[in-house]
Short mmCIF file of C-alpha atoms and ligand atoms in Angstrom, two decimals:
data_model
loop_
_atom_site.label_atom_id
_atom_site.label_comp_id
_atom_site.label_asym_id
_atom_site.label_seq_id
_atom_site.Cartn_x
_atom_site.Cartn_y
_atom_site.Cartn_z
CA MET A 271 62.76 109.88 82.41
CA PRO A 272 63.89 107.72 85.36
CA HIS A 273 62.64 108.98 88.66
CA LEU A 274 63.89 107.89 92.10
CA ARG A 275 61.73 108.32 95.19
CA ILE A 276 63.80 108.84 98.34
CA ALA A 277 62.98 108.28 102.01
CA LEU A 278 65.24 110.52 104.08
CA LEU A 279 66.09 109.17 107.55
CA GLY A 280 68.17 111.74 109.46
CA CYS A 281 68.44 115.26 108.11
CA GLY A 282 71.27 117.13 109.86
CA ASN A 283 74.34 118.70 108.24
CA VAL A 284 74.65 116.10 105.49
CA GLY A 285 70.91 115.70 104.83
CA ARG A 286 70.47 119.45 104.40
CA ALA A 287 73.58 119.65 102.18
CA LEU A 288 72.18 116.82 100.04
CA LEU A 289 68.83 118.58 99.63
CA ALA A 290 70.63 121.82 98.69
CA MET A 291 72.78 120.01 96.14
CA VAL A 292 69.83 118.18 94.57
CA ALA A 293 67.90 121.48 94.39
CA GLU A 294 70.85 123.33 92.85
CA LYS A 295 71.77 120.56 90.42
CA SER A 296 68.30 119.38 89.42
CA ASP A 297 68.69 120.65 85.82
CA ALA A 298 72.12 119.04 85.47
CA LEU A 299 70.79 115.77 86.92
CA ARG A 300 67.97 115.78 84.38
CA GLU A 301 70.04 116.85 81.38
CA GLU A 302 73.26 114.93 82.05
CA ARG A 303 71.99 111.88 83.96
CA ASP A 304 68.36 111.69 82.81
CA LEU A 305 67.27 111.55 86.44
CA THR A 306 64.78 113.28 88.73
CA LEU A 307 64.67 112.81 92.49
CA THR A 308 61.80 113.46 94.88
CA VAL A 309 61.51 112.92 98.62
CA THR A 310 58.49 110.85 99.66
CA GLY A 311 59.19 110.78 103.39
CA GLY A 312 61.39 112.24 106.09
CA LEU A 313 62.11 111.41 109.73
CA THR A 314 64.48 112.72 112.38
CA ARG A 315 64.76 111.87 116.06
CA SER A 316 63.40 115.18 117.34
CA ALA A 317 61.36 116.52 114.39
CA GLY A 318 59.33 113.32 113.91
CA GLY A 319 58.27 112.06 110.51
CA TRP A 320 56.04 112.61 107.49
CA ILE A 321 55.09 110.73 104.36
CA ALA A 322 54.06 112.24 101.01
CA PRO A 323 53.32 109.56 98.39
CA GLY A 324 53.25 112.18 95.61
CA GLY A 325 56.79 113.29 96.49
CA VAL A 326 58.25 116.67 97.34
CA ASP A 327 61.14 118.10 95.36
CA ALA A 328 64.29 119.10 97.23
CA ALA A 329 63.80 122.85 96.75
CA ALA A 330 60.24 122.72 98.12
CA LEU A 331 61.38 120.60 101.08
CA LEU A 332 64.15 123.08 101.93
CA ALA A 333 61.69 125.96 101.55
CA SER A 334 59.29 124.27 104.00
CA GLY A 335 61.89 124.67 106.76
CA TRP A 336 61.68 121.00 107.79
CA PRO A 337 63.18 119.55 109.99
CA GLY A 338 63.49 122.83 111.93
CA GLY A 339 60.00 123.87 110.81
CA PRO A 340 56.78 122.11 109.79
CA ALA A 341 56.55 119.14 107.43
CA PRO A 342 56.02 120.11 103.76
CA ALA A 343 52.48 120.99 102.62
CA GLY A 344 50.31 117.98 101.87
CA ALA A 345 52.46 115.48 103.80
CA GLN A 346 50.84 113.07 106.29
CA PRO A 347 52.42 112.95 109.75
CA PHE A 348 54.20 109.71 110.64
CA THR A 349 54.56 108.73 114.30
CA GLY A 350 56.37 105.35 114.28
CA ASP A 351 60.09 104.65 114.79
CA GLY A 352 62.82 104.57 112.16
CA VAL A 353 62.29 100.93 111.17
CA ALA A 354 58.53 101.40 110.75
CA PHE A 355 59.18 104.57 108.74
CA VAL A 356 61.53 102.72 106.38
CA ARG A 357 59.04 99.91 105.87
CA GLU A 358 56.09 102.23 105.21
CA ALA A 359 57.65 105.04 103.16
CA PRO A 360 56.67 104.68 99.48
CA ALA A 361 60.25 104.98 98.23
CA ASP A 362 62.76 103.30 95.91
CA VAL A 363 65.78 104.20 98.04
CA LEU A 364 66.38 104.82 101.74
CA VAL A 365 68.93 107.59 102.30
CA GLU A 366 70.22 106.83 105.82
CA LEU A 367 71.96 109.86 107.35
CA THR A 368 71.55 109.31 111.07
CA ALA A 369 74.36 109.88 113.56
CA LEU A 370 77.18 107.34 113.93
CA ASN A 371 77.32 104.88 116.79
CA PRO A 372 80.85 103.48 116.33
CA LEU A 373 80.42 100.81 119.00
CA THR A 374 77.27 99.13 117.65
CA GLY A 375 76.36 100.63 114.26
CA GLN A 376 72.78 100.90 115.52
CA PRO A 377 70.03 101.86 114.86
CA ALA A 378 71.30 102.53 111.33
CA THR A 379 71.91 98.83 110.66
CA ASP A 380 68.27 98.05 111.50
CA HIS A 381 67.13 100.89 109.23
CA ILE A 382 69.14 99.59 106.28
CA ARG A 383 68.08 95.99 106.90
CA ALA A 384 64.43 97.08 106.92
CA ALA A 385 64.93 98.91 103.62
CA LEU A 386 66.53 95.94 101.89
CA GLU A 387 63.78 93.63 103.22
CA SER A 388 60.99 95.92 102.01
CA GLY A 389 61.93 96.36 98.36
CA LYS A 390 64.18 99.40 98.71
CA SER A 391 67.83 100.03 97.99
CA ALA A 392 69.90 101.94 100.55
CA VAL A 393 72.45 104.74 100.50
CA THR A 394 74.25 105.76 103.67
CA ALA A 395 77.07 108.05 104.78
CA ASN A 396 77.02 106.31 108.17
CA LYS A 397 80.00 104.00 108.48
CA GLY A 398 78.62 102.20 111.54
CA PRO A 399 76.40 99.70 109.69
CA ILE A 400 79.10 99.02 107.09
CA ALA A 401 81.68 98.32 109.81
CA HIS A 402 79.36 96.12 111.88
CA ALA A 403 77.21 94.34 109.29
CA TYR A 404 78.66 94.76 105.79
CA ARG A 405 78.51 91.12 104.71
CA GLU A 406 74.99 90.57 106.00
CA LEU A 407 73.66 93.75 104.37
CA ARG A 408 75.52 93.18 101.09
CA ASP A 409 74.17 89.62 100.84
CA LEU A 410 70.64 90.75 101.77
CA ALA A 411 70.76 93.40 99.03
CA THR A 412 71.89 90.83 96.47
CA LYS A 413 69.24 88.30 97.57
CA ASN A 414 66.48 90.89 97.25
CA GLY A 415 67.66 92.48 94.00
CA GLN A 416 68.46 95.79 95.73
CA ARG A 417 71.58 97.94 96.01
CA LEU A 418 73.60 99.09 99.01
CA ARG A 419 75.98 102.02 98.46
CA PHE A 420 78.05 104.06 100.95
CA GLU A 421 80.57 106.18 99.03
CA SER A 422 80.73 108.87 101.74
CA ALA A 423 81.25 106.55 104.69
CA VAL A 424 85.07 106.78 104.87
CA MET A 425 86.35 109.76 102.83
CA ASP A 426 83.30 112.01 102.55
CA GLY A 427 82.68 112.32 98.79
CA THR A 428 86.16 111.25 97.67
CA PRO A 429 85.39 108.22 95.48
CA ILE A 430 87.41 105.46 97.10
CA PHE A 431 84.81 102.70 96.72
CA GLY A 432 83.57 103.79 93.30
CA MET A 433 87.13 104.06 92.03
CA VAL A 434 88.11 100.58 93.19
CA GLU A 435 84.85 99.08 91.89
CA ALA A 436 84.95 100.78 88.48
CA CYS A 437 88.65 101.13 87.78
CA LEU A 438 90.56 98.35 89.55
CA PRO A 439 89.14 95.07 88.21
CA VAL A 440 90.86 91.82 89.29
CA THR A 441 93.07 93.80 91.66
CA ARG A 442 94.32 92.54 94.98
CA ILE A 443 95.13 95.13 97.60
CA ALA A 444 98.05 94.00 99.79
CA ASN A 445 98.12 97.03 102.05
CA LEU A 446 96.35 100.32 102.58
CA ARG A 447 97.28 103.11 104.91
CA GLY A 448 96.43 106.72 105.52
CA PRO A 449 95.62 109.49 107.97
CA LEU A 450 91.81 109.34 107.85
CA ASN A 451 90.60 111.21 110.93
CA SER A 452 90.92 114.95 110.34
CA THR A 453 90.32 115.89 113.99
CA SER A 454 93.21 113.77 115.29
CA ASN A 455 95.53 115.00 112.58
CA TYR A 456 94.57 118.62 113.14
CA VAL A 457 95.14 118.19 116.89
CA LEU A 458 98.52 116.48 116.31
CA SER A 459 99.68 119.24 113.97
CA ARG A 460 98.81 121.89 116.58
CA MET A 461 100.50 119.86 119.35
CA ALA A 462 103.64 119.61 117.21
CA GLN A 463 103.67 123.43 117.30
CA GLY A 464 103.69 123.32 121.10
CA GLU A 465 99.97 123.54 121.97
CA SER A 466 98.46 121.38 124.71
CA LEU A 467 96.03 118.58 123.77
CA GLU A 468 93.17 120.55 125.38
CA ASP A 469 93.89 123.77 123.43
CA ALA A 470 94.35 121.90 120.15
CA LEU A 471 91.06 120.06 120.71
CA SER A 472 89.25 123.34 121.45
CA GLY A 473 90.57 124.59 118.08
CA ALA A 474 89.15 121.52 116.31
CA GLN A 475 85.80 122.01 118.08
CA ALA A 476 85.71 125.67 117.08
CA LEU A 477 86.16 124.58 113.45
CA GLY A 478 83.26 122.12 113.86
CA ILE A 479 85.31 119.10 112.74
CA ALA A 480 85.34 117.14 116.03
CA GLU A 481 82.70 114.48 116.77
CA ALA A 482 80.14 115.45 119.43
CA ASP A 483 82.07 113.10 121.74
CA PRO A 484 85.74 113.94 120.89
CA SER A 485 86.99 110.74 122.52
CA TYR A 486 85.67 108.90 119.42
CA ASP A 487 88.30 110.82 117.42
CA LEU A 488 91.15 111.01 119.91
CA GLU A 489 90.95 107.43 121.21
CA GLY A 490 90.97 106.14 117.64
CA TRP A 491 87.40 104.76 117.47
CA ASP A 492 86.45 106.75 114.38
CA ALA A 493 89.65 105.62 112.65
CA SER A 494 89.06 102.00 113.77
CA VAL A 495 85.59 102.04 112.23
CA LYS A 496 87.09 103.39 108.98
CA ALA A 497 89.81 100.73 109.05
CA THR A 498 87.14 98.05 109.47
CA VAL A 499 85.07 99.35 106.55
CA LEU A 500 88.10 99.52 104.25
CA ALA A 501 89.29 96.05 105.31
CA ASN A 502 85.89 94.42 104.89
CA VAL A 503 84.86 96.11 101.65
CA LEU A 504 88.16 96.41 99.78
CA MET A 505 90.09 93.43 101.18
CA ASN A 506 87.26 90.96 101.83
CA ALA A 507 87.95 90.76 105.57
CA ASP A 508 85.30 90.17 108.22
CA LEU A 509 86.54 92.39 111.04
CA ARG A 510 84.73 94.47 113.63
CA PRO A 511 86.03 97.77 115.07
CA ALA A 512 87.04 95.98 118.30
CA ASP A 513 89.41 93.76 116.22
CA VAL A 514 91.46 96.79 115.18
CA ARG A 515 94.66 97.33 117.19
CA ARG A 516 93.86 100.81 118.38
CA GLU A 517 96.25 103.43 119.72
CA GLY A 518 94.74 106.77 120.68
CA LEU A 519 96.42 110.08 121.45
CA GLY A 520 97.32 108.90 124.96
CA ALA A 521 100.44 109.82 126.89
CA GLU A 522 102.36 106.67 125.90
CA ALA A 523 101.73 107.10 122.16
CA MET A 524 102.67 110.77 122.33
CA ARG A 525 105.90 109.99 124.24
CA ARG A 526 106.90 107.41 121.60
CA ALA A 527 106.00 109.71 118.72
CA GLN A 528 108.00 112.58 120.24
CA VAL A 529 111.05 110.28 120.36
CA GLU A 530 110.61 109.52 116.62
CA MET A 531 110.00 113.20 115.85
CA ALA A 532 112.51 115.18 113.78
CA PRO A 533 112.21 118.59 112.06
CA GLU A 534 111.12 117.22 108.68
CA ARG A 535 108.66 114.71 110.18
CA THR A 536 104.89 115.10 110.72
CA LEU A 537 102.86 113.44 113.46
CA LYS A 538 99.86 111.53 112.11
CA GLN A 539 97.21 109.18 113.39
CA MET A 540 97.34 106.42 110.77
CA VAL A 541 94.94 103.70 109.70
CA GLU A 542 96.70 100.67 108.23
CA VAL A 543 95.30 97.40 106.90
CA THR A 544 97.67 94.65 105.77
CA ARG A 545 97.15 91.28 104.13
CA ASP A 546 99.35 88.68 105.80
CA GLY A 547 98.73 85.32 104.12
CA ASP A 548 95.08 84.51 104.82
CA LYS A 549 94.86 87.07 107.60
CA ILE A 550 93.93 90.74 107.42
CA ILE A 551 95.41 92.89 110.18
CA ALA A 552 94.06 96.37 110.86
CA ARG A 553 95.54 98.94 113.18
CA VAL A 554 95.37 102.59 114.18
CA TYR A 555 98.54 104.18 115.53
CA ILE A 556 100.42 107.43 116.01
CA VAL A 557 103.56 107.84 113.93
CA ALA A 558 106.03 110.55 112.91
CA LEU A 559 106.01 110.26 109.09
CA PRO A 560 109.08 111.47 107.15
CA GLY A 561 108.68 114.32 104.65
CA ALA A 562 109.62 111.89 101.84
CA ASP A 563 106.35 110.03 102.48
CA ILE A 564 103.55 111.58 100.42
CA LEU A 565 101.14 111.06 103.34
CA GLY A 566 103.57 112.90 105.64
CA ARG A 567 103.12 115.99 103.48
CA LEU A 568 99.37 116.24 104.10
CA SER A 569 98.43 119.30 106.12
CA GLY A 570 96.46 119.07 109.38
CA MET A 571 92.95 118.76 107.92
CA GLU A 572 93.79 116.81 104.76
CA THR A 573 93.16 113.09 104.70
CA GLY A 574 94.33 110.43 102.30
CA VAL A 575 94.76 106.75 101.65
CA GLN A 576 97.45 104.90 99.79
CA LEU A 577 96.72 101.48 98.29
CA ARG A 578 99.45 98.96 97.43
CA THR A 579 98.04 96.83 94.63
CA ASP A 580 99.20 93.93 92.43
CA THR A 581 98.08 95.74 89.27
CA LEU A 582 98.84 99.47 89.53
CA GLY A 583 101.47 99.39 92.24
CA GLU A 584 100.92 102.30 94.61
CA LEU A 585 97.90 104.54 94.22
CA THR A 586 97.22 107.48 96.55
CA LEU A 587 93.93 109.33 96.95
CA ILE A 588 94.04 112.67 98.80
CA GLU A 589 91.05 114.57 100.07
CA GLY A 590 91.72 118.31 100.27
CA GLU A 591 88.70 119.28 102.29
CA GLY A 592 85.95 117.17 103.76
CA GLY A 593 82.60 118.23 105.17
CA PRO A 594 78.86 117.97 104.66
CA GLY A 595 78.98 119.31 101.07
CA GLN A 596 81.52 116.72 99.95
CA THR A 597 79.66 114.01 101.86
CA ALA A 598 76.43 115.00 100.12
CA LEU A 599 78.14 114.57 96.75
CA GLY A 600 79.10 111.00 97.70
CA ALA A 601 75.46 110.23 98.57
CA LEU A 602 74.27 111.84 95.34
CA ALA A 603 76.82 109.80 93.35
CA ASP A 604 75.38 106.68 95.03
CA LEU A 605 71.85 107.68 94.00
CA VAL A 606 72.95 108.30 90.40
CA ALA A 607 74.69 104.90 90.35
CA ILE A 608 71.58 103.14 91.70
CA ALA A 609 69.35 104.82 89.12
CA HIS A 610 71.79 103.69 86.41
CA GLU A 611 71.95 100.12 87.74
CA LYS A 612 68.18 99.85 88.02
CA ARG A 613 67.64 100.76 84.33
N1 NAP B 32 79.26 115.75 108.58
C1 NAP B 32 80.12 115.19 107.73
O1 NAP B 32 80.90 115.89 107.08
C2 NAP B 32 80.16 113.69 107.53
C3 NAP B 32 81.18 113.13 106.73
C4 NAP B 32 81.16 111.74 106.49
C5 NAP B 32 80.17 110.95 107.07
N2 NAP B 32 79.23 111.54 107.87
C6 NAP B 32 78.21 110.68 108.47
O2 NAP B 32 76.94 111.07 107.96
C7 NAP B 32 75.93 110.88 108.98
C8 NAP B 32 75.19 112.20 109.17
O3 NAP B 32 76.10 113.19 109.59
P1 NAP B 32 75.62 114.65 109.96
O4 NAP B 32 76.85 115.48 110.07
O5 NAP B 32 74.50 115.07 109.07
O6 NAP B 32 75.03 114.39 111.41
P2 NAP B 32 74.02 115.34 112.26
O7 NAP B 32 74.11 116.74 111.76
O8 NAP B 32 74.28 115.03 113.69
O9 NAP B 32 72.57 114.80 111.85
C9 NAP B 32 72.13 113.53 112.23
C10 NAP B 32 70.67 113.40 111.89
O10 NAP B 32 70.25 112.09 112.26
C11 NAP B 32 69.07 112.20 113.05
N3 NAP B 32 69.02 111.04 113.93
C12 NAP B 32 69.96 110.62 114.81
N4 NAP B 32 69.53 109.47 115.39
C13 NAP B 32 68.32 109.19 114.86
C14 NAP B 32 67.38 108.14 115.04
N5 NAP B 32 67.60 107.16 115.92
N6 NAP B 32 66.24 108.15 114.31
C15 NAP B 32 65.99 109.16 113.44
N7 NAP B 32 66.86 110.18 113.21
C16 NAP B 32 68.01 110.18 113.92
C17 NAP B 32 69.20 113.52 113.77
O11 NAP B 32 67.94 113.91 114.22
P3 NAP B 32 67.78 115.03 115.36
O12 NAP B 32 68.61 116.20 114.91
O13 NAP B 32 66.31 115.30 115.33
O14 NAP B 32 68.30 114.40 116.61
C18 NAP B 32 69.75 114.38 112.62
O15 NAP B 32 68.72 114.76 111.76
C19 NAP B 32 76.67 110.40 110.23
O16 NAP B 32 76.58 109.01 110.32
C20 NAP B 32 78.11 110.83 109.98
O17 NAP B 32 79.04 110.00 110.64
C21 NAP B 32 79.19 112.87 108.10
#
């Protein structure tokens, strides 16, 4: 039976949801996918690290209380930084779930680079390294016979990358667009009902959907990072988030959108990437979408992306609800795919 050893770097909302899912689905993973998973090391910024060459199963790791409580029984403490942890952990795959830095992609990029250089594949839900260093990391993985997968990076567990890879061979995407930042779209839907930006943002924070620094959402940085990942991975561009034409929820954008507004329209913060000859242009902007547009019908928290392709025409993927559970599924799907590819 194939067995993957995982090193877990970062264990917050998504890391804990992944452990819970692996624990709950361990029988299904074994019976349906012929796969077992164990964790051979863990590290977080404040809890520190541990290494257990024999591996700890997900249920036992959750039961240990780590990272809030002590490391699991039998584990050796690890005191180095993230890069040293990745190099030393006796694992087949690094699961990188540290917090996003949209401006640099660090230190997650260094973590993934260290994994690919030390005989490990890498799975991440962190879009920073994919936005800032996709080509380098992809080529490094290929050179070293490893895999790099990041299904959750843009649409939580909704399988945008897996679908394009598995189901759209020889396809050229001319344009993609969609409301991809749930906080901005939630805030806009509340503002359209007459709430102030501050009150609408407090609502998003109460729901736990806003980034720790809400300016990442409202000024369009989160959406710009997503636009960059989609452009680079699906349309072979080589952009960085700073290359994206970015419009946040500032006064000017809101004034323009209010002018375009009509009863059947919905305000959205949109990501759009367009192929224009040899150039790929990415932008984030506020728009009042008509009700006839399928993306205009998405409710405040829903996200979606529509691809315009030369094979299938238009294809729209809608995510009903995103969160740590869905994101954990994307990471688990990546692990299953890596186990399959390594056979
Ligand atoms: N939450 C979602 O629904 C969702 C959806 C899609 C993608 N993502 C992405 O998934 C990743 C994880 O999200 P999350 O919600 O689990 O975040 P989170 O709850 O804030 O957890 C982040 C984890 O990373 C650790 N960490 C941060 N910097 C570190 C460093 N330099 N070295 C070692 N550990 C470090 C934190 O440790 P301490 O707690 O000890 O500081 C914590 O364990 C993020 O990149 C996020 O953008 C999340």
